[in-house]
Coordinates of C-alpha atoms in Angstrom, one line a residue:
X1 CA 33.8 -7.7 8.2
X2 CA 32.0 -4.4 9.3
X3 CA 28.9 -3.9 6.7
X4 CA 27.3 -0.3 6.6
X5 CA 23.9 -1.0 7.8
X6 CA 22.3 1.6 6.2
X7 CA 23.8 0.8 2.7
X8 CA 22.7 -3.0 3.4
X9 CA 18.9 -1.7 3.8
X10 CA 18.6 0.2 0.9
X11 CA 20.4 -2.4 -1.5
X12 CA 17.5 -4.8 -0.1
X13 CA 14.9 -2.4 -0.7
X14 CA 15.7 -2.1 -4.6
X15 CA 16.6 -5.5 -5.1
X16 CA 12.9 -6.6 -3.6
X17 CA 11.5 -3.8 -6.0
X18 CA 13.1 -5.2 -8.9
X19 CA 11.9 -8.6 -7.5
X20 CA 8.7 -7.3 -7.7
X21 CA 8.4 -5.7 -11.3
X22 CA 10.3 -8.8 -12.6
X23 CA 8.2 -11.8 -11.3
X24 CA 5.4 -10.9 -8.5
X25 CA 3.0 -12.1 -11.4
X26 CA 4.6 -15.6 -11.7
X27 CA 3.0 -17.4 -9.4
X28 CA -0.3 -17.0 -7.5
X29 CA -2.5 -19.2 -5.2
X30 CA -5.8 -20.5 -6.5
X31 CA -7.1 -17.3 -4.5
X32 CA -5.4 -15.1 -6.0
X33 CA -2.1 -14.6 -3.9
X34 CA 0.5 -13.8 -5.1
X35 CA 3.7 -15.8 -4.0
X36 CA 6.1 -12.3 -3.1
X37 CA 3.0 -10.9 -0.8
X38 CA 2.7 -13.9 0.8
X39 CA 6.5 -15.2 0.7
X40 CA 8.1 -11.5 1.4
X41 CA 9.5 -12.0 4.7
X42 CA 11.7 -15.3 4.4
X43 CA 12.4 -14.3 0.6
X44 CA 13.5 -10.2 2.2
X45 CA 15.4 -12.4 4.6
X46 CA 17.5 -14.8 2.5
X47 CA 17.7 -11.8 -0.1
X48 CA 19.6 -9.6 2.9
X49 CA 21.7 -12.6 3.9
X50 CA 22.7 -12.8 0.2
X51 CA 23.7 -9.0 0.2
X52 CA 25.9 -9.6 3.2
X53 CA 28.2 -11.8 1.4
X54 CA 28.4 -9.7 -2.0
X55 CA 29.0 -6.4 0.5
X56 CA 31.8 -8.5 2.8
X57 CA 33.3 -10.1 -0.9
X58 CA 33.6 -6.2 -2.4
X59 CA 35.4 -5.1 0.9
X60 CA 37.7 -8.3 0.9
X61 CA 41.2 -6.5 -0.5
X62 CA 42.2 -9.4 -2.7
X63 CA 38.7 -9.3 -4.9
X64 CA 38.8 -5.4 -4.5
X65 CA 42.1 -5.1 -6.2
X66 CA 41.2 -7.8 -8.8
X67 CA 37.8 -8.2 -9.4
X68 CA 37.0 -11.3 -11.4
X69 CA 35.4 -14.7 -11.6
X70 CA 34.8 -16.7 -8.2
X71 CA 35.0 -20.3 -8.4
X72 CA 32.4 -23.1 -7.7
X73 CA 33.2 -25.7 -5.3
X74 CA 32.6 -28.9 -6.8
X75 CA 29.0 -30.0 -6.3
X76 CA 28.6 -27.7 -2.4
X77 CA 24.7 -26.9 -2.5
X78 CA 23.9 -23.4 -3.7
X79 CA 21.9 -22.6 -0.8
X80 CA 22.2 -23.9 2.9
X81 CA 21.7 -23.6 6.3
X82 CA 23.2 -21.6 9.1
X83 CA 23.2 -21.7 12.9
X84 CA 20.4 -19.7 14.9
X85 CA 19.2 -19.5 18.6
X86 CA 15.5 -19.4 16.9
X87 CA 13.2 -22.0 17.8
X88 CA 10.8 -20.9 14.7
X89 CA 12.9 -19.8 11.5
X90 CA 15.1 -22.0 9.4
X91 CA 18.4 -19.9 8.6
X92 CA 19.2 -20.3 5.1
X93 CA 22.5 -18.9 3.9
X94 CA 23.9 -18.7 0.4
X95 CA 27.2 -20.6 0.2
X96 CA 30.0 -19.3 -1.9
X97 CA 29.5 -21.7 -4.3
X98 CA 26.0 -20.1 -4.7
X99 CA 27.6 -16.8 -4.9
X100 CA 29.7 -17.6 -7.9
X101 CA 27.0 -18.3 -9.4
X102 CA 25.0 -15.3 -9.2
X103 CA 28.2 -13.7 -10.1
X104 CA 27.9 -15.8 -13.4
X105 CA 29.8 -19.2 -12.8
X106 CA 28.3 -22.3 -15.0
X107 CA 27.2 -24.4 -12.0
X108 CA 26.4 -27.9 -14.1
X109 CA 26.7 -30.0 -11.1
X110 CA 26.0 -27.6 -8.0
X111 CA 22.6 -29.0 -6.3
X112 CA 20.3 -26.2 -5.6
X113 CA 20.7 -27.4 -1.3
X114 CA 23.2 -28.2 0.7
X115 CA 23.0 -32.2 1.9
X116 CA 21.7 -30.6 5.3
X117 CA 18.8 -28.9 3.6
X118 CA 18.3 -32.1 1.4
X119 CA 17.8 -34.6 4.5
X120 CA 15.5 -31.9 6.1
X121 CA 12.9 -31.7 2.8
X122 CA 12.5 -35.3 2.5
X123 CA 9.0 -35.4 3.7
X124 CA 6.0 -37.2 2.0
X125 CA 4.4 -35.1 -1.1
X126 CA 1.8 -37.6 -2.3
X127 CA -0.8 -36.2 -0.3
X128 CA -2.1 -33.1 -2.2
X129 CA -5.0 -32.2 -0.4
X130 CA -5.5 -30.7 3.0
X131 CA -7.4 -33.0 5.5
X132 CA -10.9 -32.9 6.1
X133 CA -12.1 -30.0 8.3
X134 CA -13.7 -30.8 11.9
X135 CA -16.7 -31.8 11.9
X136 CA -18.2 -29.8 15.0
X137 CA -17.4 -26.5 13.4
X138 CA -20.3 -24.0 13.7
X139 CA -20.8 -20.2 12.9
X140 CA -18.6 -17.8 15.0
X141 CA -18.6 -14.4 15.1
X142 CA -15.0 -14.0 15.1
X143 CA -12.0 -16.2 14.0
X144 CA -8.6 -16.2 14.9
X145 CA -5.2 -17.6 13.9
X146 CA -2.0 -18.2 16.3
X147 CA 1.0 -20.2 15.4
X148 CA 3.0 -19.3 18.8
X149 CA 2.2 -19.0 22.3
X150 CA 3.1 -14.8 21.9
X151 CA -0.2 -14.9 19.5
X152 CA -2.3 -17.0 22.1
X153 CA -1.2 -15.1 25.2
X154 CA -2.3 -12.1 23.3
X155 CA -5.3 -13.4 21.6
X156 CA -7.2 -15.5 24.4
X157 CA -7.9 -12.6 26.2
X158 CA -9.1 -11.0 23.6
X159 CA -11.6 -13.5 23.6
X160 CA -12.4 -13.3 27.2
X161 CA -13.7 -9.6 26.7
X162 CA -15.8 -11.0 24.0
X163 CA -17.3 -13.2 25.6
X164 CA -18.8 -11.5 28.5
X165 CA -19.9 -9.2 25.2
X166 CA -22.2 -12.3 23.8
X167 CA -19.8 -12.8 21.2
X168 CA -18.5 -16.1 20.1
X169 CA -15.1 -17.0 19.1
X170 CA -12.8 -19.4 17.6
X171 CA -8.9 -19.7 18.0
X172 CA -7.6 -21.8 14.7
X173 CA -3.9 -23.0 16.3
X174 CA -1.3 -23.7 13.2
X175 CA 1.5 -24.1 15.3
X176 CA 4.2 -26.7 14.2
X177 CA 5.8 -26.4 17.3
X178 CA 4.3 -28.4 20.4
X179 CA 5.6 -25.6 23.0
X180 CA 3.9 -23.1 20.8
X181 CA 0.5 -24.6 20.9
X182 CA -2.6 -22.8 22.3
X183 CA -3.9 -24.0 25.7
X184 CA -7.5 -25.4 25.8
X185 CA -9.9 -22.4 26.2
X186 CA -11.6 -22.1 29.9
X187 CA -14.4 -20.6 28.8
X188 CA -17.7 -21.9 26.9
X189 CA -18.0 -19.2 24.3
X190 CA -15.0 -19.7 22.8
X191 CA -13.7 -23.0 20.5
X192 CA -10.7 -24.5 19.6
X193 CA -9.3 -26.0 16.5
X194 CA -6.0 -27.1 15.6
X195 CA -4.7 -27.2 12.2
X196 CA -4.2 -30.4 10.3
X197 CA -1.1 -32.3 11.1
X198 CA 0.0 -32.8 7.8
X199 CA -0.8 -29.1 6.8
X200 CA 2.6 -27.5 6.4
X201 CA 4.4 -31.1 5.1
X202 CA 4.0 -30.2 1.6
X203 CA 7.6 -29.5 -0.3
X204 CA 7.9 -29.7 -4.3
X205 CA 8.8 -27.5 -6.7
X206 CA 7.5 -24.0 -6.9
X207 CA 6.2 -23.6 -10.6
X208 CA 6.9 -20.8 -12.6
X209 CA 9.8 -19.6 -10.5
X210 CA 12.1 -21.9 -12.5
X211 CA 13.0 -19.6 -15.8
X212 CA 15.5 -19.5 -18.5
X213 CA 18.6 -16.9 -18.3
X214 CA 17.2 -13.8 -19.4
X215 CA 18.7 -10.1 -20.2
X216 CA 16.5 -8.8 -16.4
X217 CA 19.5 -8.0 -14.2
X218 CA 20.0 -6.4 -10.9
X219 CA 22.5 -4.1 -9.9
X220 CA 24.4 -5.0 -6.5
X221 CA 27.2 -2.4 -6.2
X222 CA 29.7 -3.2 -8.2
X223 CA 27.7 -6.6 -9.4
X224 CA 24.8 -7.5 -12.3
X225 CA 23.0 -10.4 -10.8
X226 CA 20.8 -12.2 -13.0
X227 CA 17.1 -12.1 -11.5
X228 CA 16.0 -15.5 -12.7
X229 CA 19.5 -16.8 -11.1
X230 CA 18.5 -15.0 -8.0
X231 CA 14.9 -16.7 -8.8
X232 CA 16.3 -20.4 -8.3
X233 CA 18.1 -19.8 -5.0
X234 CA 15.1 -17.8 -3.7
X235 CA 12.7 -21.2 -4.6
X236 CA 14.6 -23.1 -2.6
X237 CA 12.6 -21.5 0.1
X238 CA 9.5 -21.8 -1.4
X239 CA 10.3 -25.5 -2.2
X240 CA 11.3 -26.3 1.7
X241 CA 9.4 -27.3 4.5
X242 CA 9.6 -24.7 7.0
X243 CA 6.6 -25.6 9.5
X244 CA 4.1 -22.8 9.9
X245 CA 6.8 -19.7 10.0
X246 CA 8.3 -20.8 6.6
X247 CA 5.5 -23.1 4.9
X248 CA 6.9 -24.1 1.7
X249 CA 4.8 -22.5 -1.2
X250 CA 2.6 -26.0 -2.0
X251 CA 1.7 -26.1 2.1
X252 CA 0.3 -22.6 1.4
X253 CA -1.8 -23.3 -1.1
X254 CA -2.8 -26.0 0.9
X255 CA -3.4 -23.7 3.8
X256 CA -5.2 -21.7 1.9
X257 CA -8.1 -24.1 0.6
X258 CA -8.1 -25.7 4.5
X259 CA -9.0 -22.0 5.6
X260 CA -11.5 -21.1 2.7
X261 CA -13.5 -24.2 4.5
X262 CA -12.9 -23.0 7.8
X263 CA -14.0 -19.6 7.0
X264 CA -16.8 -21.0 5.0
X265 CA -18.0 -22.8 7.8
X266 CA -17.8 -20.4 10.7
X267 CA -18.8 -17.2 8.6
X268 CA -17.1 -14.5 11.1
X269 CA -17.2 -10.8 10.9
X270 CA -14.2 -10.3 12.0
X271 CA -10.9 -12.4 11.8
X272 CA -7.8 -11.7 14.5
X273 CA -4.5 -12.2 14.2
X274 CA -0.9 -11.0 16.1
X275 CA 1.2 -11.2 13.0
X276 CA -0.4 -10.1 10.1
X277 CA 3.1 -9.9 7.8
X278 CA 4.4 -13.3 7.7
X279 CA 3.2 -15.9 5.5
X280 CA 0.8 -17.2 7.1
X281 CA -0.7 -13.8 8.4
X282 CA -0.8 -11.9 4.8
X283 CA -2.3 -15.3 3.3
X284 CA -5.2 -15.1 6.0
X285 CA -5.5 -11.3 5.3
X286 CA -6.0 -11.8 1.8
X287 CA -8.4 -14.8 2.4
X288 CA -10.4 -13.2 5.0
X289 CA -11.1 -10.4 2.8
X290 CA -12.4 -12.4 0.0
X291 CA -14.8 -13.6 2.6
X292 CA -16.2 -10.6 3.2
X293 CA -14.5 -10.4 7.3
X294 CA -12.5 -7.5 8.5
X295 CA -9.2 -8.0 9.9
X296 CA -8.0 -6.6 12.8
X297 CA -4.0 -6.8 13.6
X298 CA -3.4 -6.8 17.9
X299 CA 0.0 -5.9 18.5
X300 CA 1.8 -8.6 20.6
X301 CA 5.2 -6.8 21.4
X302 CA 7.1 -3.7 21.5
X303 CA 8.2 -1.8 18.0
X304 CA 11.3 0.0 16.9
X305 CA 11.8 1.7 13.5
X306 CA 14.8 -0.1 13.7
X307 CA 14.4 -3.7 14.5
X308 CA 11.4 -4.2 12.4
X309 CA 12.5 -5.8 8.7
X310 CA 9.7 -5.5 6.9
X311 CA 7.6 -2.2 8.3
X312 CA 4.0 -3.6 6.8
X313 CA 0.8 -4.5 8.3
X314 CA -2.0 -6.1 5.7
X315 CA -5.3 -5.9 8.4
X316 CA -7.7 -3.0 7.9
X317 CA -7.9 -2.0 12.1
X318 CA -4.3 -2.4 13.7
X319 CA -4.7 -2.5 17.7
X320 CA -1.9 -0.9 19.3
X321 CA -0.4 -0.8 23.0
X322 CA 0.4 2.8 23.4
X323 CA 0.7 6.3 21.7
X324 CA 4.5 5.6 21.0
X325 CA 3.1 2.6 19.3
X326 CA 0.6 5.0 16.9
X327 CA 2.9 6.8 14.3
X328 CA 4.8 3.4 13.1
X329 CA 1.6 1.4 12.8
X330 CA 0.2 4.4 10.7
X331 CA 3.2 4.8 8.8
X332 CA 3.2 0.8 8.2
X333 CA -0.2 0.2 7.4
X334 CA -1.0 -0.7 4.0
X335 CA -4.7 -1.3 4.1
X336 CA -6.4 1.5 2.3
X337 CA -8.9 2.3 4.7
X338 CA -6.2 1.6 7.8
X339 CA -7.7 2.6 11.0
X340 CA -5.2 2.4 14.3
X341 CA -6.5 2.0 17.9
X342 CA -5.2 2.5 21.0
X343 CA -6.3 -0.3 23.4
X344 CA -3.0 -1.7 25.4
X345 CA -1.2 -5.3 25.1
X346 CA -3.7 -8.2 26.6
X347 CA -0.4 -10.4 27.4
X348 CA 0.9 -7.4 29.2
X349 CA -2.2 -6.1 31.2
X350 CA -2.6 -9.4 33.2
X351 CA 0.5 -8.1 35.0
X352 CA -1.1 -5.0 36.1
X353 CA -3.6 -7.4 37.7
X354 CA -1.3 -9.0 39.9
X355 CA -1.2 -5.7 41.9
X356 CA 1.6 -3.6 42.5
X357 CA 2.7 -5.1 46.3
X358 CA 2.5 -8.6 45.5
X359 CA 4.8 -8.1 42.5
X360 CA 6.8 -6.4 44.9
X361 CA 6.9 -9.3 47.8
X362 CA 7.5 -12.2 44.9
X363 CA 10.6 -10.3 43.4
X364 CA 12.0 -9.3 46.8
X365 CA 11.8 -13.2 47.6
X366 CA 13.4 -14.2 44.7
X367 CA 16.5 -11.1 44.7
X368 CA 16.9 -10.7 48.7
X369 CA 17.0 -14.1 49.8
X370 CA 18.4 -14.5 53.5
X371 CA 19.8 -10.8 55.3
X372 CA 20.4 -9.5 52.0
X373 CA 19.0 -6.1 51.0
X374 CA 16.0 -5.6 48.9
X375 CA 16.8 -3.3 46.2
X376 CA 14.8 0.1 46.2
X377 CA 14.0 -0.7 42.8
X378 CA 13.8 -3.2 40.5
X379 CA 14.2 -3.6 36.3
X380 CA 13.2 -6.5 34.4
X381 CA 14.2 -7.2 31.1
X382 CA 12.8 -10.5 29.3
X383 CA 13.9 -11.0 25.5
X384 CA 14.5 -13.4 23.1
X385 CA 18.0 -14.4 22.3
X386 CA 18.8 -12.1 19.7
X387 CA 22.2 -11.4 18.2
X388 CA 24.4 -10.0 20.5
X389 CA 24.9 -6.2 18.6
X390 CA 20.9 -6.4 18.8
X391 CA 20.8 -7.0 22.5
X392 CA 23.3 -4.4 22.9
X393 CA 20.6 -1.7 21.7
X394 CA 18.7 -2.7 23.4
X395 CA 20.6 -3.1 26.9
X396 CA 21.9 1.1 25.6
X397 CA 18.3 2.2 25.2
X398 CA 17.0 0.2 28.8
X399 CA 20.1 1.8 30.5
X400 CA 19.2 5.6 29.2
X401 CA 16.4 5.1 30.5
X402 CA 16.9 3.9 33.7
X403 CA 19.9 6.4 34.1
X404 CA 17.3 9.3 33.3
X405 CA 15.0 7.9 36.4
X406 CA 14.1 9.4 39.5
X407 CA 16.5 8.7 42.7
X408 CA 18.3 5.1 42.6

């Protein structure tokens, strides 16, 4: 059923805030983390999902004309997952079961997850402490963290530049993911070390996020919604293993103490990331200042008011590829002494290298094989495989652009 975007973004907005006042304090990492700054994206995530459904059930006629009690379905998982094209995030989806009972329904004998989500958390959760850290590590000027090959391809040269500077570097990969890993650095000045294997296997419960009913209530439209009900369903995130995109919350307070050592150890000025708003990338924010290192965020693709969930970046300097890019990273910065640069994309400006002509001579190749007629000019667009209304705004905003261009 059609949902009024606009509406949906607000209703997330004050339900987070009310998230906020009600239980930010709750739970914290030995560092002093707390678990909605760290969590905020998967939990502003499921929290939209959950939305969805109480928009699309207020719009269905039959509740609209009779509002009134939804019914459980005996023993369904409250929360559960749904299909994505995503390589990286878990899609977890309330069911209607776990509707009902945010709408108030006694759920006695509703698990908190779906079978699905049960055979995926059944991991080991006797080890408790992170593994040892490598033995070779040395002081490094700089430190940085990559979980996908975006964040390598950005950071590495990065690296490259600071090198030839005298300055030494280290790339800490926490990718999950094999095809995500970071290749082996070429150069001498610059080390590699890859996160623990058993670093993001952690699941368990999240303590103090389980609480009695209470009076603390949020209001959904036409709905009240509990916030300690809301509380249980949102744990089930924090008690899943998600890899490095989604750790549960016991794999980031595991991650934490693995990168007090490594920061420890290396003692950098400076730590680098490419995604400074995700778990992962606001826990190492937070660590790296209590180390004493700035934080610099390099921007590893292109921005839209629009596409962006969560407008927020934690690092003090955010590195940014144009002057389009300037006025949201200023508007989204949250460091209170924010600085933003404008330096290019390093993944990007390797094409520039490539020259203009033998860019030209491969594509012609590959579109005008045979007698056939090179085109005059040529548009590429690479993605990722979005949703299809999101690739339609972007296909709309690629073809004003291209219809606003010079000649053919």
């Amino acid at each position: 059923m059609p949902l009024d975007r606009q509406e949906l973004r607000d209703l997330v907005e004050n339900v987070m805030a009310a998230l906020e006042r009600y239980s930010s304090s709750f739970a914290s990492t030995p560092g002093g983390a707390g678990w909605l700054h760290v969590q905020h994206v998967p939990v502003r995530r499921f929290v939209a999902e959950i939305l969805r459904k109480l928009l699309v059930l207020s719009a269905w006629e039959p509740f609209a004309a009779a509002p009134g009690p939804v019914t459980l379905a005996p023993y369904e998982g409250l929360v559960g997952l749904r299909s994505s094209s995503s390589r990286e995030y878990l899609a977890y989806t309330v069911t209607w079961s776990g509707i009902a009972y945010l709408l108030g329904a006694v759920a006695p004998y509703n698990p908190s997850r779906s079978a699905q989500l049960r055979n995926l958390s059944r991991a080991s959760t006797a080890n408790t402490e992170p593994s040892p850290l490598p033995s070779r590590l040395r002081e490094r000027d700089v430190v940085a963290l990559s979980w996908s090959s975006r964040h390598a391809a950005t950071l590495m040269p990065v690296f490259v530049e600071l090198e030839s500077a005298g300055q030494t570097s280290l790339m800490l990969d926490l990718a999950t993911d094999p095809a995500e890993r970071c290749p082996t650095p070429a150069f001498t000045g610059i080390d590699l070390c890859t996160s623990p294997s058993d670093l993001f296997t952690l699941s368990g419960t999240a303590e103090g996020l389980h609480l009695p009913e209470d009076r603390h209530t949020v209001r959904i439209k036409d709905h009240a919604v509990q916030l300690a009900c809301l509380l249980r369903l949102l744990s089930v995130l924090l008690e899943s293993i998600g890899g490095c995109t989604q750790p549960s919350w016991r794999a980031l307070v595991q991650a934490e103490t693995w990168l007090d050592g490594v920061l420890a150890a290396t003692r950098p000025h400076t730590v680098l990331l490419s995604n400074d708003t995700s778990p992962l990338g606001a826990l190492a924010v937070h660590t790296a200042e209590r180390h004493g290192a700035n934080t610099v965020h390099v921007q590893h693709g292109a921005w839209t008011a629009e596409s962006v969930a969560w407008p927020t970046l934690h690092s003090r300097d955010v590195v940014v590829m144009g002057e389009r890019d300037r006025p949201l990273a200023t508007a989204w910065a949250r460091h209170p002494a924010a600085e933003v640069h404008v330096l290019g994309q390093p993944r990007f400006d390797v094409l520039a290298g490539l020259g203009r002509e033998a860019q030209r001579r491969y594509l012609e190749k590959l579109l005008a094989p045979g007698n056939r007629r090179a085109p005059v000019r040529i548009a590429v667009w690479a993605c990722q495989p979005f949703g299809p209304d999101r690739l339609k705004a972007q296909a709309d905003l690629l073809l004003d652009g291209l219809r606003a261009a010079d000649s053919d």
